[in-house]
Amino acid sequence: MSAGDPSALKGGPRSEDDQQAHELAEMVAGIARRHIEPRAAAIDAEETFPWDVVQAYREAGLLCVLVPAAFGGAGGSLFDEAVIAEELARTDGSAAIIFTTQSICTELLVDMANEEQRRRYLSRVVAGQLLAIALTEPDAGSDAASIRTTARRAGDEYVLDGTKHFCTNGDVADLILVFALTAPGQGARGISLFAVERPSPGLRITRHDKKMGIHGTTTVEFVLEECRVPESARLGPENEGFQAAMRALERGRVAIGGSAVGLARGAMDYAVAYARERKQFGQPIASFQGIQFMLADMAIEIEAARRLVYYAARLADRDPVAFRAMSAKAKCFASDVAMRVTTDAVQVLGGMGYIRECPVERKMRDAKILQIFEGTNQLMRVLIARDLIGRL
Ligand SMILES: Cc1cc2nc3c(=O)[nH]c(=O)nc-3n(C[C@H](O)[C@H](O)[C@H](O)COP(=O)(O)OP(=O)(O)OC[C@H]3O[C@@H](n4cnc5c(N)ncnc54)[C@H](O)[C@@H]3O)c2cc1C
């Protein structure tokens, strides 16, 4: 199979020992080499949304990996998603986040849409439209059940009012999946999910955030002011949106783990190559044990993170109860590894590691977000401890 062959995406679930998984990784690595690597530094410096990369994803079918084959997608698994995210992140963090954002939104659509909505919305995903998810609000981050955006029924419509922030790609997406209160005062049991078209009357982007890293994604705040959506845009039953968000986030954490492994691998590979070339005291710095041990620790941690992410991916369908804590462990461990490895990669490069033109500097900035979004790593530890101890 040649690199860039979209047929590698077809064919259902794979496992890590599978030849198909290698073919998938090869295919994605080919896309990253051709379309992302030559552009990654410029995208980071200019902070522009990479429509050319999105177009490459469209052509390769990467925007609809999780859409079931019956609806024209690749029918991919969480394992496929982890492999793809890893390969993209090996080259560039933003490129992986564009993919994982599309995937978590697809999860929500597949989970919550009825047959008619699946036909309506998933066909657009297959056609290459972009999706965004809007749960977080200025006063509702980790405590996502405390959102204030409301969706009031008015005949056969809902009227949405509120402010969402930190919405990845909210200004470039065609459809934003918005969580809003349909039963105010009921907390998590009063939240529903809506597919809101962009543009829509009453939906206004109010801020573009400047970020530390992942400059090839946009992060926006938007307000909903008397934003009317038809009843047919409500995904799933009323007041069951929060549980859907938690399910999607649980599954999405596998791909965040995959992205973390990829970022770390990219940084380690660069550090190894640099350490072999760079000479001080008349010898390659790779000959110093202090450098060797840093590189060895990177390799150990990356391998462990990778196995944990793959294990969590496999558990998703086999044991949904055990999966809950495992996906949190995978996301938390892998993103902590990505942060440590990218930081140490900068250290291996010395002053060069701190310079913008050097890719490990970008990787270190990109890694940080993985410890924060889709549930901070403190929240991951809360979930893991709760699983361990039970409710007191
Ligand atoms: C670049 C970027 C992109 C994002 N994309 C999206 C998106 O597309 N859609 C979306 O809905 N959201 C998105 N988010 C939001 C993201 O998921 C939240 O930022 C994250 O969940 C944390 O919420 P917060 O920022 O309000 O932090 P807070 O909840 O205010 O947390 C602040 C600190 O307190 C800690 N903390 C909070 N509660 C506890 C606790 N119980 N125990 C221990 N520590 C705790 C946190 O770990 C953190 O260290 C994005 C954020 C960023 C920065």
Coordinates of C-alpha atoms and ligand atoms in Angstrom, one line a residue:
M1 CA 0.0 0.0 0.0
S2 CA 1.4 3.4 -0.9
A3 CA 1.5 6.2 1.7
G4 CA -1.5 8.4 1.3
D5 CA -3.9 5.6 0.2
P6 CA -7.2 6.3 1.9
S7 CA -8.3 2.7 1.6
A8 CA -6.1 2.1 4.6
L9 CA -8.9 3.7 6.6
K10 CA -11.4 1.1 5.6
G11 CA -11.8 -2.3 7.2
G12 CA -13.0 -1.9 10.8
P13 CA -11.3 -2.5 14.1
R14 CA -7.6 -3.3 14.3
S15 CA -5.2 -4.3 17.0
E16 CA -1.7 -3.1 17.7
D17 CA -0.1 -6.3 16.3
D18 CA -2.1 -6.0 13.1
Q19 CA -0.5 -5.4 9.8
Q20 CA -3.4 -3.1 9.0
A21 CA -2.4 -0.9 12.0
H22 CA 1.0 -0.5 10.5
E23 CA -0.5 0.3 7.1
L24 CA -2.7 2.9 8.7
A25 CA 0.2 4.5 10.6
E26 CA 2.2 4.5 7.3
M27 CA -0.6 6.2 5.4
V28 CA -1.0 8.9 8.0
A29 CA 2.8 9.4 8.3
G30 CA 2.8 10.0 4.6
I31 CA 0.2 12.7 4.9
A32 CA 2.1 14.3 7.7
R33 CA 5.4 14.2 5.7
R34 CA 3.8 15.8 2.6
H35 CA 1.2 18.2 4.0
I36 CA 2.1 19.0 7.6
E37 CA 5.9 18.9 8.2
P38 CA 6.7 21.5 5.5
R39 CA 4.1 23.9 7.0
A40 CA 4.2 23.3 10.7
A41 CA 6.7 26.0 11.7
A42 CA 5.0 28.6 9.6
I43 CA 1.5 27.7 10.9
D44 CA 2.8 28.1 14.4
A45 CA 4.5 31.4 13.7
E46 CA 1.6 32.9 11.8
E47 CA -1.1 31.4 14.0
T48 CA -3.2 30.7 11.0
F49 CA -5.8 27.9 10.6
P50 CA -4.4 25.4 8.1
W51 CA -7.1 24.9 5.6
D52 CA -4.7 23.2 3.3
V53 CA -4.1 20.5 6.0
V54 CA -7.9 20.2 6.4
Q55 CA -8.2 19.6 2.7
A56 CA -5.6 16.9 2.8
Y57 CA -7.5 15.3 5.7
R58 CA -10.7 15.5 3.6
E59 CA -9.1 13.8 0.7
A60 CA -7.7 11.0 2.9
G61 CA -11.0 10.5 4.8
L62 CA -9.5 11.6 8.1
L63 CA -12.4 13.9 8.9
C64 CA -14.8 11.0 9.1
V65 CA -12.8 8.1 10.6
L66 CA -15.4 7.4 13.3
V67 CA -18.5 7.7 11.0
P68 CA -19.9 4.2 10.6
A69 CA -19.4 2.6 7.2
A70 CA -23.3 2.4 6.8
F71 CA -23.2 6.2 6.6
G72 CA -20.3 6.5 4.3
G73 CA -17.5 6.8 6.8
A74 CA -14.4 4.7 7.6
G75 CA -16.1 2.8 10.4
G76 CA -12.9 3.2 12.4
S77 CA -12.3 2.3 16.1
L78 CA -10.8 4.1 19.0
F79 CA -7.6 2.2 18.3
D80 CA -7.5 3.6 14.8
E81 CA -8.1 7.0 16.2
A82 CA -5.2 6.6 18.7
V83 CA -2.9 5.4 15.9
I84 CA -3.8 8.4 13.6
A85 CA -3.6 11.0 16.4
E86 CA -0.1 9.6 17.3
E87 CA 1.2 9.8 13.8
L88 CA -0.2 13.3 13.2
A89 CA 1.2 14.6 16.6
R90 CA 4.6 13.1 15.9
T91 CA 4.9 15.9 13.3
D92 CA 2.6 18.6 14.8
G93 CA 0.4 19.0 17.8
S94 CA -2.2 21.3 16.1
A95 CA -2.6 18.8 13.3
A96 CA -3.5 16.1 15.8
I97 CA -6.0 18.4 17.7
I98 CA -7.9 19.3 14.5
F99 CA -8.3 15.5 14.0
T100 CA -9.2 14.7 17.6
T101 CA -11.7 17.6 17.9
Q102 CA -13.5 16.3 14.7
S103 CA -13.5 12.8 16.2
I104 CA -14.9 13.6 19.6
C105 CA -17.7 15.5 17.9
T106 CA -18.4 12.6 15.6
E107 CA -18.6 10.4 18.7
L108 CA -21.3 12.6 20.1
L109 CA -23.3 12.6 16.8
V110 CA -23.1 8.8 16.4
D111 CA -24.0 8.4 20.1
M112 CA -26.9 10.8 20.3
A113 CA -28.4 11.4 16.8
N114 CA -31.5 9.4 15.7
E115 CA -31.5 7.7 12.3
E116 CA -32.8 10.8 10.4
Q117 CA -30.2 13.1 12.1
R118 CA -27.5 10.6 11.5
R119 CA -28.3 10.7 7.8
R120 CA -28.5 14.5 7.9
Y121 CA -25.4 15.3 9.9
L122 CA -23.0 12.4 9.2
S123 CA -23.3 12.9 5.5
R124 CA -22.0 16.4 6.1
V125 CA -19.1 15.0 8.1
V126 CA -18.3 12.6 5.3
A127 CA -18.4 15.5 2.8
G128 CA -15.6 17.1 4.9
Q129 CA -17.4 19.7 7.0
L130 CA -15.8 20.6 10.3
L131 CA -17.3 20.2 13.8
A132 CA -16.8 21.8 17.1
I133 CA -17.9 21.1 20.7
A134 CA -19.0 23.8 23.1
L135 CA -19.4 22.6 26.7
T136 CA -17.1 25.0 28.6
E137 CA -18.2 28.4 29.8
P138 CA -16.5 31.2 31.7
D139 CA -17.8 30.0 35.0
A140 CA -18.1 26.3 34.2
G141 CA -14.8 24.5 33.3
S142 CA -13.9 21.4 35.4
D143 CA -17.4 21.7 37.0
A144 CA -19.1 21.3 33.6
A145 CA -22.5 20.5 35.1
S146 CA -22.7 24.1 36.3
I147 CA -23.2 25.6 32.8
R148 CA -25.6 28.5 32.5
T149 CA -26.4 28.6 28.8
T150 CA -30.2 27.9 28.5
A151 CA -32.3 26.4 25.7
R152 CA -35.9 27.5 26.2
R153 CA -38.6 25.8 24.2
A154 CA -40.7 28.0 21.9
G155 CA -43.2 26.0 19.9
D156 CA -41.2 23.6 17.7
E157 CA -38.0 25.5 18.3
Y158 CA -35.5 26.1 21.1
V159 CA -34.1 29.5 21.9
L160 CA -30.5 29.4 23.1
D161 CA -28.9 32.1 25.3
G162 CA -25.5 32.1 26.9
T163 CA -21.8 32.4 26.5
K164 CA -19.4 29.6 25.6
H165 CA -15.6 29.9 25.7
F166 CA -12.5 28.0 24.8
C167 CA -14.3 26.4 21.9
T168 CA -11.7 24.7 19.6
N169 CA -12.3 25.7 15.9
G170 CA -15.6 27.2 16.8
D171 CA -15.1 29.9 14.2
V172 CA -14.2 27.5 11.3
A173 CA -16.7 24.7 12.1
D174 CA -19.9 24.3 10.1
L175 CA -21.7 22.8 13.0
I176 CA -21.2 23.4 16.7
L177 CA -22.4 20.9 19.3
V178 CA -23.7 23.0 22.1
F179 CA -24.7 21.9 25.6
A180 CA -27.4 24.0 27.2
L181 CA -29.8 23.8 30.1
T182 CA -33.3 22.6 29.3
A183 CA -34.2 22.1 32.9
P184 CA -32.5 24.9 34.9
G185 CA -31.8 24.0 38.5
Q186 CA -31.5 20.3 37.7
G187 CA -27.7 20.5 37.2
A188 CA -26.3 17.5 35.2
R189 CA -29.8 16.1 34.8
G190 CA -31.0 19.3 33.1
I191 CA -28.6 19.6 30.2
S192 CA -29.4 18.8 26.5
L193 CA -27.3 18.8 23.4
F194 CA -28.0 20.8 20.2
A195 CA -26.4 20.9 16.8
V196 CA -26.1 24.7 16.0
E197 CA -25.3 25.8 12.5
R198 CA -22.5 28.3 11.9
P199 CA -23.3 30.9 10.9
S200 CA -26.7 31.2 12.6
P201 CA -28.6 34.4 13.5
G202 CA -27.9 34.9 17.2
L203 CA -24.5 33.2 17.2
R204 CA -21.7 35.7 17.5
I205 CA -18.0 35.0 17.9
T206 CA -16.8 37.5 20.5
R207 CA -13.2 36.6 21.1
H208 CA -10.2 34.8 19.5
D209 CA -7.8 33.6 22.2
K210 CA -4.0 33.9 21.7
K211 CA -2.5 30.7 23.0
M212 CA 0.8 29.2 24.3
G213 CA 0.7 26.5 21.7
I214 CA -1.4 24.5 19.2
H215 CA -1.4 27.7 17.1
G216 CA -2.8 25.8 14.1
T217 CA -6.2 25.5 15.9
T218 CA -8.5 28.4 16.8
T219 CA -9.9 28.9 20.3
V220 CA -12.9 31.2 20.5
E221 CA -15.6 32.6 22.8
F222 CA -19.1 33.0 21.3
V223 CA -22.4 34.3 22.6
L224 CA -25.8 32.9 21.8
E225 CA -28.5 35.6 21.9
E226 CA -32.0 34.4 21.1
C227 CA -30.4 31.8 18.8
R228 CA -33.2 29.7 17.5
V229 CA -32.7 26.1 16.5
P230 CA -35.4 23.7 15.3
E231 CA -36.5 20.9 17.7
S232 CA -35.0 18.5 15.1
A233 CA -31.5 19.9 16.0
R234 CA -31.7 18.5 19.5
L235 CA -29.5 15.4 19.7
G236 CA -30.9 12.7 22.0
P237 CA -33.6 13.0 24.6
E238 CA -34.1 16.2 26.6
N239 CA -31.9 16.4 29.7
E240 CA -29.5 13.6 28.7
G241 CA -26.8 15.7 27.2
F242 CA -24.5 15.7 30.1
Q243 CA -24.2 11.9 30.3
A244 CA -23.4 12.0 26.5
A245 CA -20.7 14.6 27.1
M246 CA -19.1 12.4 29.7
R247 CA -19.2 9.3 27.4
A248 CA -17.7 11.3 24.5
L249 CA -15.0 12.8 26.8
E250 CA -14.1 9.3 28.1
R251 CA -13.7 8.0 24.6
G252 CA -12.0 11.2 23.4
R253 CA -9.3 10.7 26.1
V254 CA -7.8 7.8 24.2
A255 CA -7.0 10.0 21.2
I256 CA -5.6 12.7 23.5
G257 CA -3.4 10.0 24.9
G258 CA -2.4 9.0 21.3
S259 CA -1.6 12.7 20.5
A260 CA 0.6 12.8 23.7
V261 CA 2.5 9.7 22.7
G262 CA 3.1 11.2 19.2
L263 CA 4.3 14.5 20.5
A264 CA 6.7 12.8 22.8
R265 CA 8.0 10.5 20.1
G266 CA 8.6 13.4 17.7
A267 CA 10.5 15.3 20.4
M268 CA 12.6 12.2 21.4
D269 CA 13.5 11.4 17.8
Y270 CA 14.7 14.9 17.3
A271 CA 16.7 14.9 20.5
V272 CA 18.4 11.6 19.7
A273 CA 19.4 12.8 16.2
Y274 CA 20.7 16.1 17.6
A275 CA 22.6 14.4 20.4
R276 CA 24.4 12.2 17.9
E277 CA 25.5 15.2 15.8
R278 CA 26.2 17.9 18.4
K279 CA 29.8 17.8 19.6
Q280 CA 31.1 19.3 22.9
F281 CA 34.4 18.5 24.7
G282 CA 35.5 16.8 21.4
Q283 CA 32.8 14.2 21.3
P284 CA 29.1 13.8 20.5
I285 CA 26.9 14.8 23.5
A286 CA 25.2 11.4 23.0
S287 CA 28.3 9.8 24.4
F288 CA 27.7 11.5 27.8
Q289 CA 25.8 9.3 30.3
G290 CA 23.9 12.3 31.6
I291 CA 22.4 12.7 28.1
Q292 CA 22.0 9.0 27.5
F293 CA 20.0 8.5 30.7
M294 CA 17.6 11.4 29.7
L295 CA 17.0 9.7 26.3
A296 CA 16.6 6.3 27.9
D297 CA 14.0 7.6 30.3
M298 CA 12.1 9.1 27.4
A299 CA 12.1 5.8 25.6
I300 CA 10.8 3.9 28.7
E301 CA 8.0 6.4 29.4
I302 CA 6.9 6.7 25.8
E303 CA 6.7 2.9 25.4
A304 CA 4.7 2.6 28.7
A305 CA 2.3 5.5 27.7
R306 CA 1.8 3.9 24.2
R307 CA 0.9 0.5 25.7
L308 CA -1.5 2.1 28.2
V309 CA -3.2 4.1 25.4
Y310 CA -3.6 1.0 23.2
Y311 CA -4.8 -1.0 26.1
A312 CA -7.5 1.6 26.9
A313 CA -8.5 1.7 23.3
R314 CA -9.0 -2.0 23.2
L315 CA -11.0 -2.0 26.5
A316 CA -13.5 0.5 25.2
D317 CA -15.7 -2.1 23.5
R318 CA -14.7 -5.1 25.7
D319 CA -15.3 -3.7 29.1
P320 CA -17.0 -0.3 29.2
V321 CA -17.0 -0.2 33.0
A322 CA -13.2 -0.7 33.3
F323 CA -12.7 1.6 30.3
R324 CA -13.9 4.6 32.3
A325 CA -10.9 4.8 34.6
M326 CA -8.5 3.3 32.1
S327 CA -9.1 6.1 29.6
A328 CA -8.5 8.7 32.3
K329 CA -5.3 6.8 33.3
A330 CA -4.1 6.8 29.7
K331 CA -4.9 10.5 29.1
C332 CA -3.3 11.5 32.3
F333 CA -0.2 9.4 32.1
A334 CA 0.5 10.0 28.4
S335 CA 0.1 13.7 28.6
D336 CA 2.3 13.9 31.7
V337 CA 4.9 11.9 29.7
A338 CA 4.5 14.2 26.8
M339 CA 5.2 17.2 29.0
R340 CA 8.3 15.6 30.6
V341 CA 9.7 14.3 27.4
T342 CA 9.3 17.5 25.4
T343 CA 10.8 19.5 28.3
D344 CA 13.8 17.1 28.5
A345 CA 14.1 17.2 24.7
V346 CA 14.6 21.0 25.0
Q347 CA 17.2 20.3 27.7
V348 CA 19.1 17.8 25.5
L349 CA 19.3 20.5 22.8
G350 CA 20.6 23.1 25.3
G351 CA 20.2 26.7 24.0
M352 CA 19.0 25.5 20.6
G353 CA 16.1 23.8 22.2
Y354 CA 14.9 27.2 23.5
I355 CA 15.0 28.8 20.0
R356 CA 11.8 29.2 18.0
E357 CA 13.2 27.7 14.8
C358 CA 13.8 24.4 16.6
P359 CA 10.7 22.1 16.5
V360 CA 11.1 20.8 20.1
E361 CA 10.4 24.3 21.4
R362 CA 7.0 24.1 19.6
K363 CA 6.4 20.6 20.8
M364 CA 6.9 21.6 24.5
R365 CA 4.4 24.5 24.1
D366 CA 1.9 22.2 22.3
A367 CA 2.2 19.4 24.9
K368 CA 0.9 21.6 27.8
I369 CA -2.7 21.7 26.6
L370 CA -2.9 17.9 26.7
Q371 CA -2.7 18.1 30.5
I372 CA -5.5 20.7 30.6
F373 CA -8.3 20.1 28.2
E374 CA -10.8 17.2 27.9
G375 CA -10.6 17.1 31.7
T376 CA -7.5 18.4 33.5
N377 CA -5.1 15.9 34.9
Q378 CA -6.2 16.8 38.4
L379 CA -9.7 15.8 37.3
M380 CA -8.4 12.6 35.8
R381 CA -6.8 11.8 39.2
V382 CA -10.1 12.5 40.9
L383 CA -11.9 10.0 38.6
I384 CA -9.2 7.4 39.0
A385 CA -9.2 7.8 42.8
R386 CA -13.0 7.6 42.9
D387 CA -12.8 4.3 40.9
L388 CA -10.3 3.0 43.4
I389 CA -11.9 4.1 46.6
G390 CA -15.6 4.3 45.7
R391 CA -17.8 7.1 46.9
L392 CA -17.2 7.8 50.6
Ligands
LIG1 C1 -6.8 25.6 24.0 C2 -8.1 25.1 24.7 C3 -9.0 24.5 23.9 C4 -10.2 24.0 24.5 N1 -11.2 23.4 23.7 C5 -12.4 23.2 24.2 C6 -13.5 22.8 23.4 O1 -13.3 22.6 22.1 N2 -14.7 22.6 23.9 C7 -14.9 22.8 25.3 O2 -16.1 22.7 25.7 N3 -13.9 23.2 26.1 C8 -12.7 23.4 25.6 N4 -11.6 23.8 26.4 C9 -11.9 23.9 27.8 C10 -11.1 22.9 28.7 O3 -11.7 21.7 28.6 C11 -11.1 23.5 30.1 O4 -10.2 24.6 30.1 C12 -10.7 22.5 31.2 O5 -11.7 21.6 31.3 C13 -10.5 23.2 32.5 O6 -11.5 24.1 32.9 P1 -11.0 25.6 33.3 O7 -10.1 26.1 32.3 O8 -12.2 26.4 33.6 O9 -10.2 25.4 34.7 P2 -10.8 25.3 36.1 O10 -11.9 24.3 36.2 O11 -11.0 26.6 36.7 O12 -9.5 24.7 36.9 C14 -8.5 25.5 37.4 C15 -7.5 24.5 38.2 O13 -8.2 23.9 39.3 C16 -8.1 22.5 39.2 N5 -9.3 21.9 39.7 C17 -10.6 22.2 39.4 N6 -11.5 21.3 40.1 C18 -10.7 20.5 40.8 C19 -10.9 19.4 41.7 N7 -12.2 19.0 41.9 N8 -9.9 18.8 42.3 C20 -8.6 19.2 42.0 N9 -8.3 20.2 41.2 C21 -9.3 20.9 40.6 C22 -7.9 22.2 37.8 O14 -7.3 21.0 37.6 C23 -7.0 23.4 37.4 O15 -5.7 23.1 37.7 C24 -10.4 24.2 25.9 C25 -9.5 24.8 26.6 C26 -8.3 25.3 26.1 C27 -7.3 26.1 26.9

